[in-house]
mmCIF file of C-alpha atoms and ligand atoms in Angstrom:
data_model
loop_
_atom_site.group_PDB
_atom_site.id
_atom_site.type_symbol
_atom_site.label_atom_id
_atom_site.label_comp_id
_atom_site.label_asym_id
_atom_site.label_seq_id
_atom_site.Cartn_x
_atom_site.Cartn_y
_atom_site.Cartn_z
ATOM 1 C CA MET U 1 95.500 83.361 92.582
ATOM 2 C CA MET U 2 96.988 82.467 88.945
ATOM 3 C CA ILE U 3 100.958 82.155 88.931
ATOM 4 C CA VAL U 4 102.037 82.555 85.274
ATOM 5 C CA ARG U 5 105.640 82.424 84.331
ATOM 6 C CA ASP U 6 105.854 83.499 80.275
ATOM 7 C CA VAL U 7 103.940 86.210 78.125
ATOM 8 C CA GLN U 8 101.288 84.345 76.573
ATOM 9 C CA GLN U 9 99.885 82.670 79.876
ATOM 10 C CA LEU U 10 99.966 86.262 81.201
ATOM 11 C CA ARG U 11 98.139 87.726 78.344
ATOM 12 C CA ALA U 12 95.686 84.703 78.256
ATOM 13 C CA ALA U 13 94.902 85.078 81.958
ATOM 14 C CA LEU U 14 94.274 89.102 81.877
ATOM 15 C CA ALA U 15 92.032 88.538 78.485
ATOM 16 C CA SER U 16 89.999 86.205 80.292
ATOM 17 C CA ARG U 17 89.519 88.110 83.422
ATOM 18 C CA ARG U 18 89.453 91.768 81.579
ATOM 19 C CA SER U 19 86.274 91.798 79.909
ATOM 20 C CA ALA U 20 83.078 91.507 82.605
ATOM 21 C CA PRO U 21 80.508 89.702 80.648
ATOM 22 C CA GLY U 22 76.940 91.454 80.095
ATOM 23 C CA THR U 23 78.245 94.739 81.535
ATOM 24 C CA GLY U 24 79.877 95.698 78.681
ATOM 25 C CA LYS U 25 82.620 97.423 80.783
ATOM 26 C CA GLU U 26 85.991 96.782 80.740
ATOM 27 C CA LYS U 27 87.556 96.020 83.961
ATOM 28 C CA LYS U 28 90.339 98.140 85.314
ATOM 29 C CA VAL U 29 94.339 96.531 85.905
ATOM 30 C CA GLY U 30 95.998 97.483 88.615
ATOM 31 C CA PHE U 31 99.759 96.742 88.401
ATOM 32 C CA VAL U 32 102.335 96.342 91.104
ATOM 33 C CA PRO U 33 105.916 95.534 89.642
ATOM 34 C CA THR U 34 108.428 94.044 92.578
ATOM 35 C CA MET U 35 111.831 92.158 92.532
ATOM 36 C CA GLY U 36 110.311 90.112 95.115
ATOM 37 C CA TYR U 37 111.227 88.721 98.925
ATOM 38 C CA LEU U 38 108.293 90.845 99.595
ATOM 39 C CA HIS U 39 107.343 92.966 102.757
ATOM 40 C CA GLU U 40 104.707 95.250 104.171
ATOM 41 C CA GLY U 41 106.042 97.797 101.640
ATOM 42 C CA HIS U 42 105.026 95.702 98.837
ATOM 43 C CA ALA U 43 102.062 94.600 100.916
ATOM 44 C CA SER U 44 100.700 98.410 100.916
ATOM 45 C CA LEU U 45 101.143 98.837 97.257
ATOM 46 C CA MET U 46 98.946 95.534 96.979
ATOM 47 C CA ARG U 47 96.446 97.048 99.054
ATOM 48 C CA ALA U 48 96.496 99.876 97.196
ATOM 49 C CA ALA U 49 96.114 98.446 93.845
ATOM 50 C CA ARG U 50 93.386 96.216 95.513
ATOM 51 C CA GLU U 51 91.386 99.121 96.384
ATOM 52 C CA GLN U 52 91.629 100.730 93.253
ATOM 53 C CA SER U 53 91.455 98.126 90.551
ATOM 54 C CA ASP U 54 89.293 94.829 89.596
ATOM 55 C CA ILE U 55 92.211 92.983 88.707
ATOM 56 C CA VAL U 56 95.734 93.032 90.521
ATOM 57 C CA VAL U 57 98.620 91.885 88.722
ATOM 58 C CA LEU U 58 101.845 91.305 90.552
ATOM 59 C CA SER U 59 105.059 90.905 88.896
ATOM 60 C CA ILE U 60 108.415 89.422 90.752
ATOM 61 C CA PHE U 61 111.443 89.901 88.829
ATOM 62 C CA VAL U 62 114.882 90.461 89.513
ATOM 63 C CA ASN U 63 115.972 92.553 86.567
ATOM 64 C CA PRO U 64 119.791 91.978 85.716
ATOM 65 C CA ILE U 65 119.740 95.002 83.567
ATOM 66 C CA GLN U 66 119.409 97.448 86.701
ATOM 67 C CA PHE U 67 122.299 96.194 88.214
ATOM 68 C CA GLY U 68 125.759 97.226 88.319
ATOM 69 C CA PRO U 69 128.582 95.012 87.358
ATOM 70 C CA ASN U 70 129.474 95.012 91.157
ATOM 71 C CA GLU U 71 126.161 94.950 92.755
ATOM 72 C CA ASP U 72 124.213 92.340 94.292
ATOM 73 C CA PHE U 73 122.432 90.764 91.327
ATOM 74 C CA GLU U 74 123.375 87.302 92.322
ATOM 75 C CA SER U 75 122.822 87.547 95.879
ATOM 76 C CA TYR U 76 119.759 89.731 95.929
ATOM 77 C CA PRO U 77 117.720 87.629 98.250
ATOM 78 C CA ARG U 78 114.543 85.449 96.736
ATOM 79 C CA ASP U 79 111.850 83.432 98.152
ATOM 80 C CA GLU U 80 109.041 82.680 95.797
ATOM 81 C CA GLU U 81 107.157 80.412 98.062
ATOM 82 C CA ARG U 82 106.830 83.106 100.478
ATOM 83 C CA ASP U 83 106.082 85.868 98.238
ATOM 84 C CA ALA U 84 103.318 83.919 96.389
ATOM 85 C CA ALA U 85 102.015 83.182 100.361
ATOM 86 C CA ILE U 86 102.117 86.637 100.589
ATOM 87 C CA ALA U 87 100.753 87.989 97.250
ATOM 88 C CA GLU U 88 97.715 85.113 97.943
ATOM 89 C CA ARG U 89 97.046 86.697 101.208
ATOM 90 C CA GLU U 90 96.828 90.333 100.017
ATOM 91 C CA GLY U 91 94.331 89.284 97.542
ATOM 92 C CA VAL U 92 96.547 89.278 93.846
ATOM 93 C CA ASP U 93 94.870 87.677 90.882
ATOM 94 C CA ILE U 94 97.697 87.078 89.197
ATOM 95 C CA LEU U 95 101.312 86.690 90.129
ATOM 96 C CA PHE U 96 103.821 86.660 86.956
ATOM 97 C CA ILE U 97 107.032 85.264 87.489
ATOM 98 C CA PRO U 98 109.073 85.221 84.243
ATOM 99 C CA THR U 99 112.532 84.214 84.202
ATOM 100 C CA VAL U 100 115.527 86.186 82.581
ATOM 101 C CA GLU U 101 114.996 84.468 79.511
ATOM 102 C CA VAL U 102 111.351 85.269 79.278
ATOM 103 C CA MET U 103 112.307 88.919 79.589
ATOM 104 C CA TYR U 104 114.712 89.137 77.329
ATOM 105 C CA PRO U 105 114.858 86.188 75.131
ATOM 106 C CA GLN U 106 117.481 87.728 72.739
ATOM 107 C CA PRO U 107 119.917 90.331 73.462
ATOM 108 C CA THR U 108 118.111 93.358 73.640
ATOM 109 C CA ARG U 109 118.961 96.056 71.386
ATOM 110 C CA THR U 110 116.060 98.625 72.624
ATOM 111 C CA LYS U 111 116.474 100.964 75.925
ATOM 112 C CA ILE U 112 114.468 103.647 77.042
ATOM 113 C CA ARG U 113 116.225 106.354 78.601
ATOM 114 C CA VAL U 114 114.746 109.320 80.491
ATOM 115 C CA SER U 115 117.367 112.194 80.500
ATOM 116 C CA GLY U 116 117.766 114.710 83.111
ATOM 117 C CA LEU U 117 116.173 112.942 85.994
ATOM 118 C CA THR U 118 118.315 110.327 85.993
ATOM 119 C CA ASP U 119 121.917 111.850 85.885
ATOM 120 C CA ARG U 120 121.414 112.944 89.746
ATOM 121 C CA LEU U 121 121.010 110.960 93.130
ATOM 122 C CA CYS U 122 121.202 107.025 92.230
ATOM 123 C CA GLY U 123 122.110 107.937 88.744
ATOM 124 C CA VAL U 124 125.231 109.069 89.757
ATOM 125 C CA SER U 125 126.290 106.012 92.112
ATOM 126 C CA ARG U 126 124.355 103.443 90.013
ATOM 127 C CA PRO U 127 125.495 104.342 86.346
ATOM 128 C CA GLY U 128 123.050 102.939 84.042
ATOM 129 C CA HIS U 129 120.429 101.691 86.696
ATOM 130 C CA PHE U 130 117.605 103.761 85.547
ATOM 131 C CA ASP U 131 117.753 102.943 81.908
ATOM 132 C CA GLY U 132 117.351 99.345 83.188
ATOM 133 C CA VAL U 133 114.706 100.174 85.273
ATOM 134 C CA THR U 134 112.656 102.278 82.670
ATOM 135 C CA THR U 135 113.117 99.673 79.962
ATOM 136 C CA VAL U 136 112.139 96.623 82.001
ATOM 137 C CA VAL U 137 109.286 98.943 83.712
ATOM 138 C CA ALA U 138 108.043 99.774 79.805
ATOM 139 C CA LYS U 139 108.256 96.503 78.715
ATOM 140 C CA LEU U 140 106.299 95.127 81.823
ATOM 141 C CA PHE U 141 103.508 97.357 81.051
ATOM 142 C CA ASN U 142 103.478 96.394 77.465
ATOM 143 C CA MET U 143 102.714 92.838 78.746
ATOM 144 C CA VAL U 144 100.085 93.854 81.370
ATOM 145 C CA GLN U 145 98.921 96.858 79.952
ATOM 146 C CA PRO U 146 97.776 98.307 83.108
ATOM 147 C CA ASP U 147 95.512 100.773 83.871
ATOM 148 C CA TYR U 148 97.061 102.091 87.052
ATOM 149 C CA ALA U 149 100.863 100.987 88.449
ATOM 150 C CA PHE U 150 101.785 101.375 91.762
ATOM 151 C CA PHE U 151 105.122 102.456 93.211
ATOM 152 C CA GLY U 152 106.718 103.129 96.416
ATOM 153 C CA MET U 153 107.935 106.718 97.461
ATOM 154 C CA LYS U 154 110.925 104.852 99.127
ATOM 155 C CA ASP U 155 112.078 105.271 95.709
ATOM 156 C CA ALA U 156 111.342 108.901 94.821
ATOM 157 C CA GLN U 157 113.427 109.041 92.121
ATOM 158 C CA GLN U 158 112.099 106.050 90.282
ATOM 159 C CA VAL U 159 108.448 107.386 90.782
ATOM 160 C CA ALA U 160 109.705 110.782 88.943
ATOM 161 C CA VAL U 161 111.519 109.001 86.372
ATOM 162 C CA LEU U 162 108.639 106.698 85.487
ATOM 163 C CA GLN U 163 106.340 109.707 85.434
ATOM 164 C CA GLN U 164 108.392 111.284 83.065
ATOM 165 C CA MET U 165 108.694 107.851 81.012
ATOM 166 C CA VAL U 166 104.727 107.377 80.697
ATOM 167 C CA THR U 167 103.759 111.306 79.838
ATOM 168 C CA ASP U 168 106.506 111.359 77.096
ATOM 169 C CA LEU U 169 105.677 108.344 75.329
ATOM 170 C CA ASN U 170 101.919 108.676 75.997
ATOM 171 C CA MET U 171 101.495 105.156 77.786
ATOM 172 C CA ASN U 172 98.214 104.806 78.775
ATOM 173 C CA VAL U 173 98.883 103.815 82.224
ATOM 174 C CA GLU U 174 98.420 106.003 85.532
ATOM 175 C CA ILE U 175 101.568 105.827 87.776
ATOM 176 C CA VAL U 176 100.132 105.947 91.867
ATOM 177 C CA PRO U 177 102.947 106.708 93.899
ATOM 178 C CA CYS U 178 102.255 105.246 97.556
ATOM 179 C CA PRO U 179 103.816 106.571 100.836
ATOM 180 C CA ILE U 180 107.106 105.063 102.354
ATOM 181 C CA VAL U 181 106.210 101.939 104.898
ATOM 182 C CA ARG U 182 108.553 101.734 108.137
ATOM 183 C CA GLU U 183 109.453 99.268 110.715
ATOM 184 C CA HIS U 184 108.349 100.463 113.888
ATOM 185 C CA ASP U 185 111.528 101.729 114.730
ATOM 186 C CA GLY U 186 111.545 104.150 111.761
ATOM 187 C CA LEU U 187 114.009 102.301 109.049
ATOM 188 C CA ALA U 188 112.123 102.279 105.649
ATOM 189 C CA LEU U 189 111.634 98.453 104.968
ATOM 190 C CA SER U 190 113.321 97.196 102.242
ATOM 191 C CA SER U 191 114.559 93.741 100.875
ATOM 192 C CA ARG U 192 118.029 94.844 101.273
ATOM 193 C CA ASN U 193 117.877 95.220 105.057
ATOM 194 C CA VAL U 194 118.318 91.290 105.696
ATOM 195 C CA TYR U 195 122.071 92.029 104.595
ATOM 196 C CA LEU U 196 122.532 94.373 107.873
ATOM 197 C CA ASN U 197 124.004 92.847 110.603
ATOM 198 C CA GLU U 198 122.812 93.871 114.354
ATOM 199 C CA GLU U 199 125.107 96.843 114.589
ATOM 200 C CA GLU U 200 124.449 98.100 111.244
ATOM 201 C CA ARG U 201 121.078 97.687 111.845
ATOM 202 C CA GLU U 202 121.180 99.743 114.829
ATOM 203 C CA GLN U 203 122.717 102.389 113.237
ATOM 204 C CA ALA U 204 120.603 102.432 110.064
ATOM 205 C CA LEU U 205 117.930 104.075 112.226
ATOM 206 C CA VAL U 206 119.831 107.447 112.225
ATOM 207 C CA LEU U 207 118.432 107.803 108.501
ATOM 208 C CA SER U 208 114.908 108.041 109.619
ATOM 209 C CA ARG U 209 115.621 109.889 112.857
ATOM 210 C CA SER U 210 117.654 112.365 111.201
ATOM 211 C CA LEU U 211 114.941 112.709 108.420
ATOM 212 C CA ARG U 212 112.155 112.822 111.080
ATOM 213 C CA GLU U 213 114.051 115.567 113.351
ATOM 214 C CA ALA U 214 114.694 117.544 109.931
ATOM 215 C CA ARG U 215 111.012 117.837 109.440
ATOM 216 C CA GLU U 216 110.340 119.230 112.489
ATOM 217 C CA GLY U 217 113.314 121.772 112.208
ATOM 218 C CA VAL U 218 111.665 122.746 109.003
ATOM 219 C CA SER U 219 107.890 123.010 110.293
ATOM 220 C CA GLN U 220 109.181 125.079 113.311
ATOM 221 C CA GLY U 221 111.163 127.402 111.441
ATOM 222 C CA GLU U 222 114.700 126.709 112.712
ATOM 223 C CA ILE U 223 115.840 124.932 109.539
ATOM 224 C CA ALA U 224 114.909 127.716 106.752
ATOM 225 C CA THR U 225 117.410 127.474 103.712
ATOM 226 C CA VAL U 226 118.450 124.364 101.837
ATOM 227 C CA GLY U 227 121.952 124.470 103.037
ATOM 228 C CA GLU U 228 120.986 123.976 106.714
ATOM 229 C CA LEU U 229 118.567 121.187 106.078
ATOM 230 C CA ARG U 230 121.550 119.772 104.195
ATOM 231 C CA SER U 231 124.125 120.526 107.025
ATOM 232 C CA PHE U 232 121.545 119.230 109.472
ATOM 233 C CA LEU U 233 121.202 115.727 108.171
ATOM 234 C CA GLU U 234 124.628 115.607 107.380
ATOM 235 C CA THR U 235 125.720 116.233 110.885
ATOM 236 C CA GLY U 236 122.759 113.781 112.301
ATOM 237 C CA ILE U 237 123.991 110.807 109.796
ATOM 238 C CA ALA U 238 127.721 111.366 110.783
ATOM 239 C CA SER U 239 126.896 110.736 114.443
ATOM 240 C CA SER U 240 126.711 107.153 113.433
ATOM 241 C CA PRO U 241 130.432 105.792 113.014
ATOM 242 C CA LEU U 242 129.173 102.964 110.611
ATOM 243 C CA ALA U 243 127.409 105.454 108.068
ATOM 244 C CA ARG U 244 129.349 106.248 104.957
ATOM 245 C CA ILE U 245 127.483 108.795 102.841
ATOM 246 C CA ASP U 246 127.047 108.387 99.655
ATOM 247 C CA TYR U 247 124.901 111.374 99.107
ATOM 248 C CA VAL U 248 122.431 113.969 100.957
ATOM 249 C CA GLU U 249 120.646 116.158 98.357
ATOM 250 C CA ILE U 250 117.837 118.639 98.411
ATOM 251 C CA LEU U 251 116.084 119.022 95.462
ATOM 252 C CA THR U 252 112.642 120.013 94.103
ATOM 253 C CA PHE U 253 110.053 117.053 93.761
ATOM 254 C CA PRO U 254 109.372 115.427 90.752
ATOM 255 C CA SER U 255 111.242 117.924 88.822
ATOM 256 C CA LEU U 256 114.444 117.136 90.624
ATOM 257 C CA GLU U 257 116.066 120.430 90.284
ATOM 258 C CA PRO U 258 118.687 121.042 92.536
ATOM 259 C CA LEU U 259 118.766 123.849 94.941
ATOM 260 C CA ALA U 260 120.870 126.530 95.681
ATOM 261 C CA ALA U 261 122.384 126.266 99.669
ATOM 262 C CA GLU U 262 121.219 129.386 100.313
ATOM 263 C CA GLU U 263 118.099 129.299 99.157
ATOM 264 C CA ARG U 264 115.312 129.721 101.922
ATOM 265 C CA PHE U 265 112.236 127.332 102.078
ATOM 266 C CA GLU U 266 109.737 129.971 102.174
ATOM 267 C CA ASP U 267 110.557 131.076 98.533
ATOM 268 C CA ILE U 268 110.642 128.011 96.952
ATOM 269 C CA ASN U 269 107.760 127.160 95.081
ATOM 270 C CA GLY U 270 106.156 123.522 94.945
ATOM 271 C CA ASP U 271 107.297 120.523 96.766
ATOM 272 C CA ILE U 272 110.588 119.348 97.680
ATOM 273 C CA ILE U 273 112.636 116.535 98.983
ATOM 274 C CA ALA U 274 115.324 115.648 100.816
ATOM 275 C CA ALA U 275 117.116 112.222 99.157
ATOM 276 C CA LEU U 276 119.898 110.273 100.793
ATOM 277 C CA ALA U 277 121.823 107.231 99.903
ATOM 278 C CA VAL U 278 124.029 105.718 102.877
ATOM 279 C CA PHE U 279 126.129 102.809 103.488
ATOM 280 C CA PHE U 280 126.331 100.423 106.670
ATOM 281 C CA GLY U 281 128.913 98.059 105.709
ATOM 282 C CA LYS U 282 128.563 96.911 101.926
ATOM 283 C CA THR U 283 124.782 97.761 102.497
ATOM 284 C CA ARG U 284 123.613 100.769 100.570
ATOM 285 C CA LEU U 285 120.504 102.394 102.071
ATOM 286 C CA ILE U 286 118.209 104.680 100.594
ATOM 287 C CA ASP U 287 115.268 106.958 102.681
ATOM 288 C CA ASN U 288 114.012 110.266 101.904
ATOM 289 C CA MET U 289 111.301 112.781 102.901
ATOM 290 C CA ARG U 290 109.291 114.864 100.891
ATOM 291 C CA LEU U 291 108.407 118.157 102.048
ATOM 292 C CA GLU U 292 105.332 119.991 101.057
ATOM 293 C CA LYS U 293 105.045 123.857 100.173
ATOM 294 C CA ALA U 294 102.237 124.386 103.187
ATOM 295 C CA GLU U 295 104.326 122.212 105.278
ATOM 296 C CA VAL U 296 107.392 124.139 105.084
ATOM 297 C CA LEU U 297 105.217 127.538 105.518
ATOM 298 C CA SER U 298 103.275 126.026 108.448
ATOM 299 C CA HIS U 299 105.347 128.103 111.129
ATOM 300 C CA VAL U 300 104.872 131.531 109.272
HETATM 301 P P1 AMP B 1 111.519 96.133 94.869
HETATM 302 O O1 AMP B 1 111.157 95.084 94.867
HETATM 303 O O2 AMP B 1 112.757 96.967 95.805
HETATM 304 O O3 AMP B 1 112.068 96.612 93.278
HETATM 305 O O4 AMP B 1 110.437 97.385 95.035
HETATM 306 C C1 AMP B 1 109.189 97.116 94.667
HETATM 307 C C2 AMP B 1 108.102 98.558 94.782
HETATM 308 O O5 AMP B 1 107.943 98.203 96.206
HETATM 309 C C3 AMP B 1 108.869 99.907 94.119
HETATM 310 O O6 AMP B 1 107.641 100.517 93.810
HETATM 311 C C4 AMP B 1 109.140 100.212 95.655
HETATM 312 O O7 AMP B 1 109.293 101.692 95.663
HETATM 313 C C5 AMP B 1 108.196 99.718 96.426
HETATM 314 N N1 AMP B 1 108.835 99.714 98.103
HETATM 315 C C6 AMP B 1 110.283 99.137 98.245
HETATM 316 N N2 AMP B 1 109.927 99.295 99.550
HETATM 317 C C7 AMP B 1 109.071 100.251 100.402
HETATM 318 C C8 AMP B 1 108.515 100.848 101.345
HETATM 319 N N3 AMP B 1 109.516 100.451 102.829
HETATM 320 N N4 AMP B 1 107.673 101.567 101.141
HETATM 321 C C9 AMP B 1 106.983 101.522 100.146
HETATM 322 N N5 AMP B 1 107.052 101.072 99.152
HETATM 323 C C10 AMP B 1 108.180 100.497 99.301
#
C-alpha cells in the first residue's frame, strides 16, 4: 500500500497503476472516502471496493467545511497509524491523506449545493453540512477519478444527495451504497461512538432495537401507517431517559419526500426510509432502516 499526501503524488500513483500494460484495458478504480478512525463499517466498504475494482483508493480527511461552528471538528477522533494498518489489511492500494492546506490551498469560492434533498433530516440540524460534503466529495472525485465510489447506508441521506449530484453533474462514477454494519448488540458503528460513556452506550441500543421492532411490526401488519411507525419509534426511543430526539422521520427513498401521517404503507409506491437522529449526552447518533415495498406488503 502506498500512502500519498498531495494531489500530484496521488495522480502519479494512479496513472502508473491504471493502465494495464499489454491488455489495452483500463483498470477499474474503486474509491472509499472517509474521515478516518476506521472501524468495521469502513472496512466493509473497502472489502466491497476490493471485490469490485482493480485498484482501491481510500481517503482519510476530516473535512472542516462539513462541520458547524459548534460541532466536533477539533475533537474528531484521529489515529493515522491504526488507520493505515487497517487499510493495509483490507487490501487498499493507495491511501490518500491530504491536509486541510492540500484540499483547500486558497479560500475556496466554489461550492456544490444539492437543493431540496439537503433541506430536511440532518440538513435541518446541521446547516451547510451537505454543501461541505458534496463540495469535498466532488473535489475528491476529480482527484481520484474513480469508476466506483462506496458509501455506507448508515448515512442514507448522504447517499441520496451524492447520487443526485453525480446524476445532475454527469459525473462519470457509480455510487455504490453498502449496508449498515452494526456491533453485535445492534449499535450502528460510528467513529463518534467513542464519545459515549458506559451508560450512554447502553441506552443508545434503543435506536437499533426500536428500528428492529418497528420492522417486525410493519412486516406483520401491526404498524400500518406512517404516523403509527413514527409514534412507535418515538415512544420506543423515549423509553431511554438519556435519549433526546433530534428527529424521527419517515420519507420516501431515495427521493426523500415527506409522507403524510395517515398514509398507509400498502398504498406507497417504492421504498421508504425511517431515519432518526438522537442525542445521548453531547453525542448525536444517527441510524435508519430502509423498508422495501415487498417487505411492507409481506403480511398482505
Ligand atoms: P465517515 O468516516 O464517518 O465519514 O464515514 C465514511 C463512510 O463510511 C461513509 O460512506 C459512511 O456512510 C460509512 N460508514 C460509517 N459508518 C458505517 C457503518 N456503521 N456501516 C456502513 N458504513 C458506514
